[in-house]
Short mmCIF file of C-alpha atoms (C1' of nucleotides) and ligand atoms in Angstrom, two decimals:
data_model
loop_
_atom_site.label_atom_id
_atom_site.label_comp_id
_atom_site.label_asym_id
_atom_site.label_seq_id
_atom_site.Cartn_x
_atom_site.Cartn_y
_atom_site.Cartn_z
CA UNK E 1 38.77 -121.45 47.37
CA UNK E 2 35.17 -120.39 47.76
CA UNK E 3 33.45 -117.56 45.91
CA UNK E 4 32.75 -114.45 47.90
CA UNK E 5 29.08 -115.31 47.73
CA UNK E 6 29.83 -118.66 49.30
CA UNK E 7 31.99 -117.16 52.03
CA UNK E 8 29.17 -114.84 52.99
CA UNK E 9 26.67 -117.67 52.75
CA UNK E 10 28.56 -119.87 55.17
CA UNK E 11 29.14 -117.04 57.60
CA UNK E 12 25.47 -116.06 57.45
CA UNK E 13 24.22 -119.56 57.95
CA UNK E 14 26.45 -120.11 60.96
CA UNK E 15 25.37 -116.77 62.36
CA UNK E 16 21.72 -117.67 61.93
CA UNK E 17 22.32 -121.08 63.46
CA UNK E 18 23.74 -119.50 66.56
CA UNK E 19 21.25 -116.64 66.88
CA UNK E 20 18.20 -118.77 66.27
CA UNK E 21 19.21 -121.67 68.45
CA UNK E 22 16.61 -120.64 71.04
CA UNK E 23 13.80 -120.59 68.48
CA UNK E 24 13.92 -116.87 67.76
CA UNK E 25 14.46 -115.34 64.35
CA UNK E 26 17.06 -112.94 63.11
CA UNK E 27 16.63 -110.16 60.54
CA UNK E 28 18.75 -109.26 57.56
CA UNK E 29 20.09 -106.11 59.14
CA UNK E 30 21.38 -107.95 62.18
CA UNK E 31 22.86 -110.70 60.04
CA UNK E 32 24.66 -108.23 57.80
CA UNK E 33 26.10 -106.52 60.85
CA UNK E 34 26.97 -109.77 62.53
CA UNK E 35 29.04 -111.06 59.65
CA UNK E 36 30.12 -107.71 58.23
CA UNK E 37 28.62 -108.13 54.77
CA UNK E 38 26.70 -105.83 52.42
CA UNK E 39 23.10 -105.94 53.56
CA UNK E 40 21.42 -106.22 50.17
CA UNK E 41 23.88 -108.74 48.93
CA UNK E 42 23.45 -111.14 51.80
CA UNK E 43 19.70 -110.69 51.46
CA UNK E 44 19.94 -112.00 47.93
CA UNK E 45 22.05 -114.92 48.97
CA UNK E 46 19.69 -115.88 51.77
CA UNK E 47 16.72 -115.65 49.44
CA UNK E 48 18.43 -118.30 47.42
CA UNK E 49 19.32 -120.53 50.33
CA UNK E 50 15.77 -120.15 51.53
CA UNK E 51 14.29 -121.23 48.20
CA UNK E 52 16.57 -124.24 48.29
CA UNK E 53 15.43 -125.04 51.81
CA UNK E 54 18.77 -124.61 53.56
CA UNK E 55 17.49 -121.80 55.75
CA UNK E 56 13.97 -120.94 56.81
CA UNK E 57 12.40 -117.54 56.75
CA UNK E 58 9.29 -115.80 57.90
CA UNK E 59 7.95 -112.53 56.63
CA UNK E 60 6.26 -109.84 58.62
CA UNK E 61 6.88 -108.19 61.97
CA UNK E 62 8.91 -110.40 64.29
CA UNK E 63 9.83 -112.43 61.25
CA UNK E 64 13.33 -113.20 60.04
CA UNK E 65 15.60 -116.10 59.24
CA UNK E 66 16.13 -119.23 61.28
CA UNK E 67 17.15 -122.85 60.91
CA UNK E 68 14.76 -125.70 61.56
CA UNK E 69 15.83 -129.10 62.89
CA UNK E 70 16.59 -130.40 59.45
CA UNK E 71 18.68 -127.41 58.47
CA UNK E 72 20.64 -127.57 61.68
CA UNK E 73 21.76 -130.99 60.59
CA UNK E 74 22.62 -129.93 57.05
CA UNK E 75 26.35 -129.69 56.45
CA UNK E 76 28.72 -127.03 55.21
CA UNK E 77 29.11 -129.18 52.12
CA UNK E 78 25.40 -128.70 51.39
CA UNK E 79 25.80 -124.94 51.55
CA UNK E 80 28.88 -124.95 49.36
CA UNK E 81 27.23 -127.19 46.81
CA UNK E 82 24.15 -125.00 46.60
CA UNK E 83 26.15 -121.82 46.18
CA UNK E 84 29.29 -122.82 44.30
CA UNK E 85 28.28 -126.12 42.75
CA UNK E 86 30.60 -129.06 43.13
CA UNK E 87 33.52 -127.80 41.13
CA UNK E 88 35.59 -127.73 44.28
CA UNK E 89 34.71 -131.33 45.08
CA UNK E 90 35.14 -132.88 41.69
CA UNK E 91 36.55 -130.35 39.22
CA UNK E 92 40.07 -130.60 37.83
CA UNK E 93 42.61 -128.44 39.62
CA UNK E 94 44.03 -127.30 36.30
CA UNK E 95 40.67 -126.69 34.68
CA UNK E 96 40.63 -129.66 32.34
CA UNK E 97 37.12 -130.29 31.14
CA UNK E 98 36.76 -133.10 33.58
CA UNK E 99 38.91 -134.62 36.23
CA UNK E 100 39.75 -138.16 35.32
CA UNK E 101 41.72 -140.95 36.87
CA UNK E 102 42.75 -142.37 33.54
CA UNK E 103 43.75 -139.12 31.86
CA UNK E 104 44.91 -137.13 34.86
CA UNK E 105 46.51 -133.72 34.89
CA UNK E 106 49.89 -133.44 36.63
CA UNK E 107 48.27 -132.27 39.86
CA UNK E 108 45.59 -134.92 39.93
CA UNK E 109 46.98 -137.49 42.32
CA UNK E 110 47.91 -134.98 44.98
CA UNK E 111 44.85 -132.82 44.59
CA UNK E 112 42.54 -135.74 44.74
CA UNK E 113 43.66 -136.29 48.30
CA UNK E 114 43.29 -132.65 49.15
CA UNK E 115 39.81 -132.48 47.66
CA UNK E 116 38.85 -135.52 49.65
CA UNK E 117 40.09 -133.90 52.83
CA UNK E 118 38.04 -130.83 52.06
CA UNK E 119 34.96 -132.85 51.29
CA UNK E 120 35.38 -135.03 54.34
CA UNK E 121 35.54 -132.02 56.60
CA UNK E 122 32.71 -130.06 54.99
CA UNK E 123 30.47 -133.08 55.00
CA UNK E 124 31.13 -133.82 58.62
CA UNK E 125 30.50 -130.25 59.76
CA UNK E 126 26.87 -129.66 60.67
CA UNK E 127 25.56 -126.13 60.65
CA UNK E 128 24.55 -126.26 64.28
CA UNK E 129 27.80 -127.54 65.66
CA UNK E 130 29.67 -124.25 65.94
CA UNK E 131 27.13 -122.51 68.14
CA UNK E 132 28.90 -123.16 71.40
CA UNK E 133 32.27 -121.90 70.21
CA UNK E 134 30.72 -118.85 68.58
CA UNK E 135 28.91 -118.11 71.82
CA UNK E 136 32.12 -118.37 73.78
CA UNK E 137 34.10 -116.23 71.36
CA UNK E 138 36.33 -119.08 70.36
CA UNK E 139 35.26 -118.59 66.79
CA UNK E 140 34.51 -115.38 64.89
CA UNK E 141 32.42 -114.52 61.86
CA UNK E 142 33.86 -111.09 61.32
CA UNK E 143 36.87 -109.07 62.23
CA UNK W 1 40.73 -123.17 43.77
CA UNK W 2 42.87 -121.36 41.21
CA UNK W 3 41.75 -118.60 38.87
CA UNK W 4 41.36 -119.56 35.25
CA UNK W 5 44.40 -117.46 34.50
CA UNK W 6 46.40 -119.49 36.98
CA UNK W 7 45.16 -122.80 35.61
CA UNK W 8 46.30 -121.79 32.14
CA UNK W 9 49.56 -120.46 33.54
CA UNK W 10 50.46 -123.74 35.20
CA UNK W 11 49.49 -125.79 32.18
CA UNK W 12 51.50 -123.50 29.90
CA UNK W 13 54.56 -123.57 32.08
CA UNK W 14 54.54 -127.35 32.32
CA UNK W 15 54.05 -127.56 28.56
CA UNK W 16 56.98 -125.26 27.95
CA UNK W 17 59.09 -127.20 30.42
CA UNK W 18 58.50 -130.37 28.52
CA UNK W 19 58.81 -128.98 25.01
CA UNK W 20 61.93 -126.98 25.71
CA UNK W 21 63.76 -129.63 27.67
CA UNK W 22 66.12 -130.19 24.76
CA UNK W 23 67.01 -126.50 24.53
CA UNK W 24 64.56 -125.60 21.80
CA UNK W 25 61.89 -122.94 22.08
CA UNK W 26 58.17 -123.15 21.67
CA UNK W 27 55.86 -120.52 20.20
CA UNK W 28 52.58 -119.16 21.46
CA UNK W 29 50.53 -120.92 18.81
CA UNK W 30 51.90 -124.32 19.71
CA UNK W 31 51.48 -123.67 23.40
CA UNK W 32 47.87 -122.58 22.98
CA UNK W 33 47.15 -125.72 21.00
CA UNK W 34 49.05 -127.91 23.40
CA UNK W 35 47.10 -126.83 26.43
CA UNK W 36 43.85 -125.92 24.67
CA UNK W 37 43.70 -122.28 25.70
CA UNK W 38 42.82 -119.06 23.90
CA UNK W 39 45.93 -117.99 22.06
CA UNK W 40 45.90 -114.29 22.89
CA UNK W 41 44.98 -114.89 26.45
CA UNK W 42 47.83 -117.25 27.17
CA UNK W 43 50.13 -114.84 25.36
CA UNK W 44 49.21 -112.19 27.85
CA UNK W 45 49.73 -114.50 30.78
CA UNK W 46 53.13 -115.59 29.54
CA UNK W 47 54.13 -111.98 29.00
CA UNK W 48 53.57 -111.54 32.68
CA UNK W 49 55.41 -114.66 33.75
CA UNK W 50 58.24 -113.60 31.48
CA UNK W 51 58.49 -110.16 33.05
CA UNK W 52 58.59 -111.80 36.45
CA UNK W 53 61.32 -114.14 35.28
CA UNK W 54 59.44 -117.40 35.63
CA UNK W 55 59.71 -118.20 31.96
CA UNK W 56 62.20 -117.02 29.37
CA UNK W 57 61.38 -115.75 25.93
CA UNK W 58 63.07 -114.75 22.76
CA UNK W 59 61.65 -112.59 20.02
CA UNK W 60 62.14 -113.01 16.34
CA UNK W 61 62.45 -115.96 13.98
CA UNK W 62 63.09 -119.25 15.74
CA UNK W 63 62.22 -117.47 18.95
CA UNK W 64 59.70 -118.58 21.50
CA UNK W 65 59.35 -119.48 25.13
CA UNK W 66 61.57 -121.74 27.14
CA UNK W 67 62.72 -122.37 30.69
CA UNK W 68 66.25 -121.84 31.80
CA UNK W 69 67.98 -123.85 34.53
CA UNK W 70 66.70 -121.58 37.25
CA UNK W 71 63.12 -121.65 36.02
CA UNK W 72 63.16 -125.41 35.74
CA UNK W 73 63.80 -125.46 39.47
CA UNK W 74 61.10 -122.95 40.29
CA UNK W 75 58.04 -124.52 41.87
CA UNK W 76 54.35 -124.56 41.15
CA UNK W 77 53.96 -122.44 44.27
CA UNK W 78 56.04 -119.73 42.61
CA UNK W 79 53.74 -119.71 39.62
CA UNK W 80 50.61 -119.63 41.74
CA UNK W 81 51.97 -116.84 43.86
CA UNK W 82 52.86 -114.71 40.86
CA UNK W 83 49.48 -115.19 39.23
CA UNK W 84 46.99 -115.48 42.09
CA UNK W 85 48.90 -113.96 44.96
CA UNK W 86 49.04 -115.85 48.21
CA UNK W 87 45.41 -115.71 49.16
CA UNK W 88 45.22 -119.45 48.76
CA UNK W 89 48.18 -119.98 51.06
CA UNK W 90 47.33 -117.57 53.81
CA UNK W 91 43.88 -116.09 53.26
CA UNK W 92 40.92 -116.91 55.47
CA UNK W 93 38.64 -119.59 54.06
CA UNK W 94 35.59 -117.54 54.98
CA UNK W 95 36.99 -114.27 53.70
CA UNK W 96 37.70 -112.61 57.03
CA UNK W 97 40.07 -109.74 56.53
CA UNK W 98 42.90 -111.82 57.78
CA UNK W 99 43.31 -115.36 58.90
CA UNK W 100 44.32 -115.42 62.51
CA UNK W 101 45.14 -118.07 65.04
CA UNK W 102 43.79 -116.05 67.92
CA UNK W 103 40.56 -114.90 66.29
CA UNK W 104 39.87 -117.82 64.01
CA UNK W 105 36.83 -118.40 61.86
CA UNK W 106 34.99 -121.68 62.38
CA UNK W 107 36.83 -123.33 59.52
CA UNK W 108 40.26 -122.15 60.54
CA UNK W 109 41.71 -125.14 62.32
CA UNK W 110 40.73 -127.61 59.63
CA UNK W 111 41.57 -125.38 56.71
CA UNK W 112 44.91 -124.50 58.09
CA UNK W 113 45.92 -128.13 57.67
CA UNK W 114 44.50 -128.26 54.19
CA UNK W 115 46.27 -125.08 53.15
CA UNK W 116 49.49 -126.47 54.50
CA UNK W 117 49.03 -129.62 52.47
CA UNK W 118 48.46 -127.55 49.37
CA UNK W 119 51.48 -125.39 50.05
CA UNK W 120 53.67 -128.36 50.86
CA UNK W 121 52.83 -130.00 47.57
CA UNK W 122 53.08 -126.91 45.40
CA UNK W 123 56.38 -125.96 46.96
CA UNK W 124 57.83 -129.37 46.45
CA UNK W 125 56.79 -129.62 42.81
CA UNK W 126 59.43 -128.29 40.46
CA UNK W 127 58.40 -127.18 37.01
CA UNK W 128 60.73 -129.62 35.30
CA UNK W 129 59.69 -132.70 37.18
CA UNK W 130 56.64 -133.66 35.15
CA UNK W 131 58.40 -133.88 31.81
CA UNK W 132 58.86 -137.61 31.84
CA UNK W 133 55.26 -138.40 32.66
CA UNK W 134 53.99 -135.89 30.13
CA UNK W 135 56.21 -137.45 27.53
CA UNK W 136 54.87 -140.90 28.33
CA UNK W 137 51.25 -139.81 28.31
CA UNK W 138 50.83 -140.51 31.98
CA UNK W 139 49.81 -136.92 32.50
CA UNK W 140 47.77 -134.63 30.28
CA UNK W 141 47.51 -130.88 29.84
CA UNK W 142 44.34 -130.89 27.82
CA UNK W 143 41.43 -133.14 27.08
"C1'" DA K 1 -9.09 -102.47 59.00
"C1'" DT K 2 -4.74 -100.56 59.19
"C1'" DA K 3 0.01 -99.62 59.80
"C1'" DA K 4 4.41 -101.38 60.33
"C1'" DA K 5 7.88 -104.88 59.71
"C1'" DA K 6 10.15 -108.00 57.13
"C1'" DA K 7 11.42 -110.97 53.27
"C1'" DA K 8 10.89 -111.65 48.03
"C1'" DG K 9 11.70 -110.17 43.60
"C1'" DG K 10 13.31 -107.55 39.72
"C1'" DA K 11 16.14 -104.21 37.61
"C1'" DT K 12 20.38 -101.97 37.41
"C1'" DA K 13 25.21 -100.60 38.41
"C1'" DA K 14 30.00 -101.22 39.35
"C1'" DA K 15 34.07 -103.91 39.44
"C1'" DA K 16 36.83 -107.71 38.30
"C1'" DA K 17 38.06 -111.47 35.39
"C1'" DA K 18 38.39 -113.43 31.00
"C1'" DG K 19 39.13 -112.96 26.33
"C1'" DT K 20 40.21 -110.44 21.67
"C1'" DC K 21 42.42 -107.43 18.45
"C1'" DT K 22 45.94 -104.29 16.64
"C1'" DT K 23 50.29 -102.15 16.73
"C1'" DT K 24 55.12 -102.05 18.13
"C1'" DT K 25 59.62 -103.90 18.99
"C1'" DA K 26 63.35 -107.17 18.66
"C1'" DT K 27 66.07 -110.42 16.06
"C1'" DA K 28 67.45 -114.15 13.07
"C1'" DT K 29 67.89 -115.12 8.37
"C1'" DT K 30 68.51 -113.77 3.67
"C1'" DA B 1 70.28 -103.58 4.64
"C1'" DA B 2 65.71 -105.77 3.90
"C1'" DT B 3 62.51 -109.01 5.24
"C1'" DA B 4 59.94 -112.15 7.76
"C1'" DT B 5 58.98 -113.95 12.15
"C1'" DA B 6 57.80 -113.98 16.79
"C1'" DA B 7 57.03 -111.98 21.30
"C1'" DA B 8 55.70 -107.48 23.86
"C1'" DA B 9 52.58 -104.08 24.64
"C1'" DG B 10 48.41 -101.76 24.92
"C1'" DA B 11 43.60 -100.81 23.97
"C1'" DC B 12 39.37 -102.69 23.78
"C1'" DT B 13 35.20 -105.93 24.47
"C1'" DT B 14 32.60 -109.39 26.75
"C1'" DT B 15 31.27 -112.06 30.56
"C1'" DT B 16 30.92 -113.01 35.31
"C1'" DT B 17 30.85 -111.68 39.91
"C1'" DT B 18 29.74 -108.59 43.33
"C1'" DA B 19 26.84 -105.06 44.99
"C1'" DT B 20 22.89 -101.66 45.23
"C1'" DC B 21 18.29 -99.89 44.82
"C1'" DC B 22 13.48 -99.96 44.57
"C1'" DT B 23 8.98 -102.07 44.42
"C1'" DT B 24 5.89 -105.81 45.82
"C1'" DT B 25 4.10 -109.29 48.77
"C1'" DT B 26 3.30 -111.36 53.11
"C1'" DT B 27 2.57 -111.29 57.91
"C1'" DT B 28 1.89 -109.53 62.45
"C1'" DA B 29 0.47 -106.39 65.94
"C1'" DT B 30 -2.42 -102.67 66.99
S1 FES O 201 42.53 -134.35 36.25
FE1 FES O 201 43.17 -132.53 37.15
S2 FES O 201 42.62 -132.86 39.19
FE2 FES O 201 41.95 -134.71 38.28
S1 FES O 202 40.57 -117.35 60.22
FE1 FES O 202 39.45 -118.26 58.62
S2 FES O 202 40.90 -119.68 57.91
FE2 FES O 202 42.02 -118.76 59.49
#
DNA sequence: ATAAAAAAGGATAAAAAAGTCTTTTATATT
DNA sequence: AATATAAAAGACTTTTTTATCCTTTTTTAT
């Protein structure tokens, strides 16, 4: 569904959202531990998200990653789009060069609905909205 | 969503279903052209599907690939499972080691529904059932 | 000023996926 | 029986994805 990079990215972003809700910042090491990902790899990914403005970062002692107001209201769809592009939202399920209503592949009609469901959900899910459940151990970012 | 291998596999199988409906067989070259895939690559994929019994093949002159009665009633889900495993049906959307109802990731509840939709459709779709629409150019396997 | 902490950046390595090429085996036709 | 045809098999290459390592830059606290 998502690339591994994207899976890590989402987990990291949600972790940062939760840990930085109070205005503090969280370092790479803690993030990597918190989502059980390779430290250097997630560092790379966050560099990227940071350049694209989806997470904020500060160098130096007591620095780290955090989400500002704007980022807290970004959606999972934004993260997915930045990392994986929009193949999942608009690409053909069977890999035809482009998905098309007038020359559809055999899966088109059904998968269109499914893609819309996915998009609808990812677009409605704001990065900050899982904090409470994460806090209360109703949701997990590693196992 | 699917691996490239799986996309080709599905397209090939549906192509074979259509072309062999009348009992004839269809060769690799024609299949590769018909679904616009690399010839040797699809050959390899079909080898695999053939070993697993999802398509039938015959060597030698006037040989080729075809689907027997049983295979015509196999489903897209069978193909996907053979090629991509069942990660898409039961894996965690965020890559947690296993998807779990009691320790769910933040996407679990929504993605569970989506996965079920996907499974429902793929399981209901028999390989032979697209022949008519393919014949009538209502569906396409290449572009 | 200086040392320490932390992210940024670049280079490389390892693994997996995608794709190609060559040889072997089976079989239908002659 | 000989031949031509077509898939099966296996070895190999390339590309992409995933992961690691090391150096540099920035920032803060002392
Ligand atoms: S054409 Fe394949 S999903 Fe639209
Ligand atoms: S735990 Fe992630 S999808 Fe079920």
